[in-house]
């Protein structure tokens, strides 16, 4: 299967070389190939998609309602990066998506105290918006 192109906006290259896309749902689906697996970080049920997906109940500007379930889904998503086009998305694509991508980067080998900088440098400079999101990443 074709993977994401590392030059595609919103695509983050993890230390292992695997690629994952982050995006804001309010911006609509970008051009290019569709994901084959999505993780949606929303306070309410996500809109329907034609690919396989998981939902992490995660209200805007807050933290996952069930952190253990969030870790489980992030771990599953990381394993799928070798054979799927995986995307993470919330409303704006910065706070919750950035937080999830920072946690994913920790699972991929980035030290927790470097994960926010890693995601801000390689995905979006505004990623991980709130003090409690920052604490969540550092403690992940």
Short mmCIF file of C-alpha atoms in Angstrom, two decimals:
data_model
loop_
_atom_site.label_atom_id
_atom_site.label_comp_id
_atom_site.label_asym_id
_atom_site.label_seq_id
_atom_site.Cartn_x
_atom_site.Cartn_y
_atom_site.Cartn_z
CA UNK A 1 0.00 0.00 0.00
CA UNK A 2 1.13 3.55 -0.67
CA UNK A 3 2.15 5.40 2.49
CA UNK A 4 1.91 9.11 3.15
CA UNK A 5 4.38 11.35 1.35
CA UNK A 6 6.67 13.02 3.87
CA UNK A 7 6.27 16.31 1.95
CA UNK A 8 2.49 16.31 2.44
CA UNK A 9 1.35 19.04 4.85
CA UNK A 10 0.48 17.68 8.27
CA UNK A 11 2.58 14.54 7.90
CA UNK A 12 4.94 13.88 10.81
CA UNK A 13 7.97 11.61 10.42
CA UNK A 14 8.55 9.77 13.67
CA UNK A 15 12.08 8.80 14.79
CA UNK A 16 11.51 5.28 13.39
CA UNK A 17 10.85 6.81 9.96
CA UNK A 18 7.15 5.92 10.05
CA UNK A 19 4.75 8.61 8.86
CA UNK A 20 1.51 9.78 10.47
CA UNK A 21 -0.79 12.62 9.44
CA UNK A 22 -2.38 15.14 11.76
CA UNK A 23 -5.16 17.45 10.67
CA UNK A 24 -8.05 19.64 11.71
CA UNK A 25 -11.47 18.31 10.79
CA UNK A 26 -12.81 21.85 10.31
CA UNK A 27 -10.39 22.28 7.39
CA UNK A 28 -11.90 19.34 5.49
CA UNK A 29 -10.18 16.38 3.92
CA UNK A 30 -6.94 17.42 2.19
CA UNK A 31 -6.14 16.37 -1.36
CA UNK A 32 -4.20 13.18 -1.91
CA UNK A 33 -4.76 9.66 -0.70
CA UNK A 34 -7.33 9.02 2.00
CA UNK A 35 -6.29 7.48 5.29
CA UNK A 36 -6.87 3.77 5.80
CA UNK A 37 -7.16 4.25 9.57
CA UNK A 38 -8.10 7.32 11.58
CA UNK A 39 -8.07 8.25 15.24
CA UNK A 40 -10.51 11.04 16.07
CA UNK A 41 -10.09 13.09 19.23
CA UNK A 42 -13.43 14.72 19.90
CA UNK A 43 -15.85 15.37 22.74
CA UNK A 44 -18.73 13.96 20.68
CA UNK A 45 -19.13 11.16 18.17
CA UNK A 46 -16.96 11.88 15.10
CA UNK A 47 -18.47 12.30 11.64
CA UNK A 48 -18.69 9.09 9.59
CA UNK A 49 -15.75 8.15 7.38
CA UNK A 50 -15.31 5.43 4.76
CA UNK A 51 -12.13 4.02 6.38
CA UNK A 52 -11.62 2.18 9.65
CA UNK A 53 -11.44 4.49 12.65
CA UNK A 54 -11.31 4.77 16.43
CA UNK A 55 -12.71 7.52 18.62
CA UNK A 56 -11.04 8.85 21.74
CA UNK A 57 -13.54 10.89 23.75
CA UNK A 58 -11.51 14.05 24.26
CA UNK A 59 -13.27 17.41 24.80
CA UNK A 60 -11.71 20.50 23.25
CA UNK A 61 -8.85 22.04 25.31
CA UNK A 62 -9.01 19.12 27.75
CA UNK A 63 -7.60 15.61 28.17
CA UNK A 64 -8.88 12.18 27.14
CA UNK A 65 -11.88 11.05 29.21
CA UNK A 66 -10.20 7.64 29.63
CA UNK A 67 -6.40 7.97 29.55
CA UNK A 68 -5.86 4.18 29.66
CA UNK A 69 -8.10 3.69 26.62
CA UNK A 70 -6.31 6.55 24.84
CA UNK A 71 -2.94 4.86 25.47
CA UNK A 72 -4.31 1.57 24.12
CA UNK A 73 -5.59 3.21 20.92
CA UNK A 74 -2.34 5.17 20.44
CA UNK A 75 -0.34 1.96 20.81
CA UNK A 76 -2.56 0.21 18.26
CA UNK A 77 -2.24 3.14 15.85
CA UNK A 78 1.56 3.10 16.15
CA UNK A 79 1.60 -0.59 15.20
CA UNK A 80 -0.54 0.17 12.13
CA UNK A 81 1.86 2.79 10.75
CA UNK A 82 3.90 0.11 8.99
CA UNK A 83 1.03 -0.88 6.71
CA UNK A 84 -1.68 1.81 6.96
CA UNK A 85 -2.04 5.51 6.24
CA UNK A 86 -2.95 6.64 9.75
CA UNK A 87 -4.27 10.07 10.62
CA UNK A 88 -5.05 11.77 13.91
CA UNK A 89 -7.56 14.60 13.88
CA UNK A 90 -9.49 16.91 16.16
CA UNK A 91 -11.41 20.09 15.37
CA UNK A 92 -8.46 22.40 14.71
CA UNK A 93 -5.60 19.90 14.43
CA UNK A 94 -3.37 21.55 17.05
CA UNK A 95 -4.19 20.95 20.72
CA UNK A 96 -5.63 17.45 20.97
CA UNK A 97 -3.99 16.25 17.75
CA UNK A 98 -0.64 17.72 18.78
CA UNK A 99 -0.94 16.13 22.22
CA UNK A 100 -1.76 12.73 20.72
CA UNK A 101 1.12 13.03 18.23
CA UNK A 102 3.50 13.94 21.07
CA UNK A 103 2.36 10.84 22.98
CA UNK A 104 2.73 8.75 19.82
CA UNK A 105 6.27 10.09 19.42
CA UNK A 106 7.05 8.97 22.99
CA UNK A 107 5.83 5.48 22.11
CA UNK A 108 8.17 5.67 19.10
CA UNK A 109 11.20 6.57 21.21
CA UNK A 110 11.23 10.33 21.82
CA UNK A 111 11.98 11.09 25.50
CA UNK A 112 8.88 12.54 27.24
CA UNK A 113 10.65 15.82 28.06
CA UNK A 114 11.45 16.31 24.34
CA UNK A 115 8.16 15.19 22.78
CA UNK A 116 6.40 18.56 22.70
CA UNK A 117 9.39 20.25 21.07
CA UNK A 118 9.65 17.36 18.61
CA UNK A 119 6.01 17.76 17.53
CA UNK A 120 6.15 21.56 17.46
CA UNK A 121 9.28 21.43 15.29
CA UNK A 122 8.13 18.69 12.92
CA UNK A 123 4.32 19.04 12.81
CA UNK A 124 2.93 22.41 13.97
CA UNK A 125 4.56 25.09 16.11
CA UNK A 126 1.25 25.59 17.98
CA UNK A 127 0.77 21.91 18.85
CA UNK A 128 -0.12 21.02 22.46
CA UNK A 129 -2.04 24.08 23.59
CA UNK A 130 -2.84 23.92 27.29
CA UNK A 131 -0.78 23.49 30.47
CA UNK A 132 -2.65 20.26 31.28
CA UNK A 133 -1.99 18.89 27.79
CA UNK A 134 1.71 19.62 28.35
CA UNK A 135 1.62 17.82 31.74
CA UNK A 136 -0.20 14.88 30.13
CA UNK A 137 2.56 14.50 27.53
CA UNK A 138 5.37 14.76 30.09
CA UNK A 139 3.69 12.09 32.22
CA UNK A 140 2.73 9.77 29.37
#
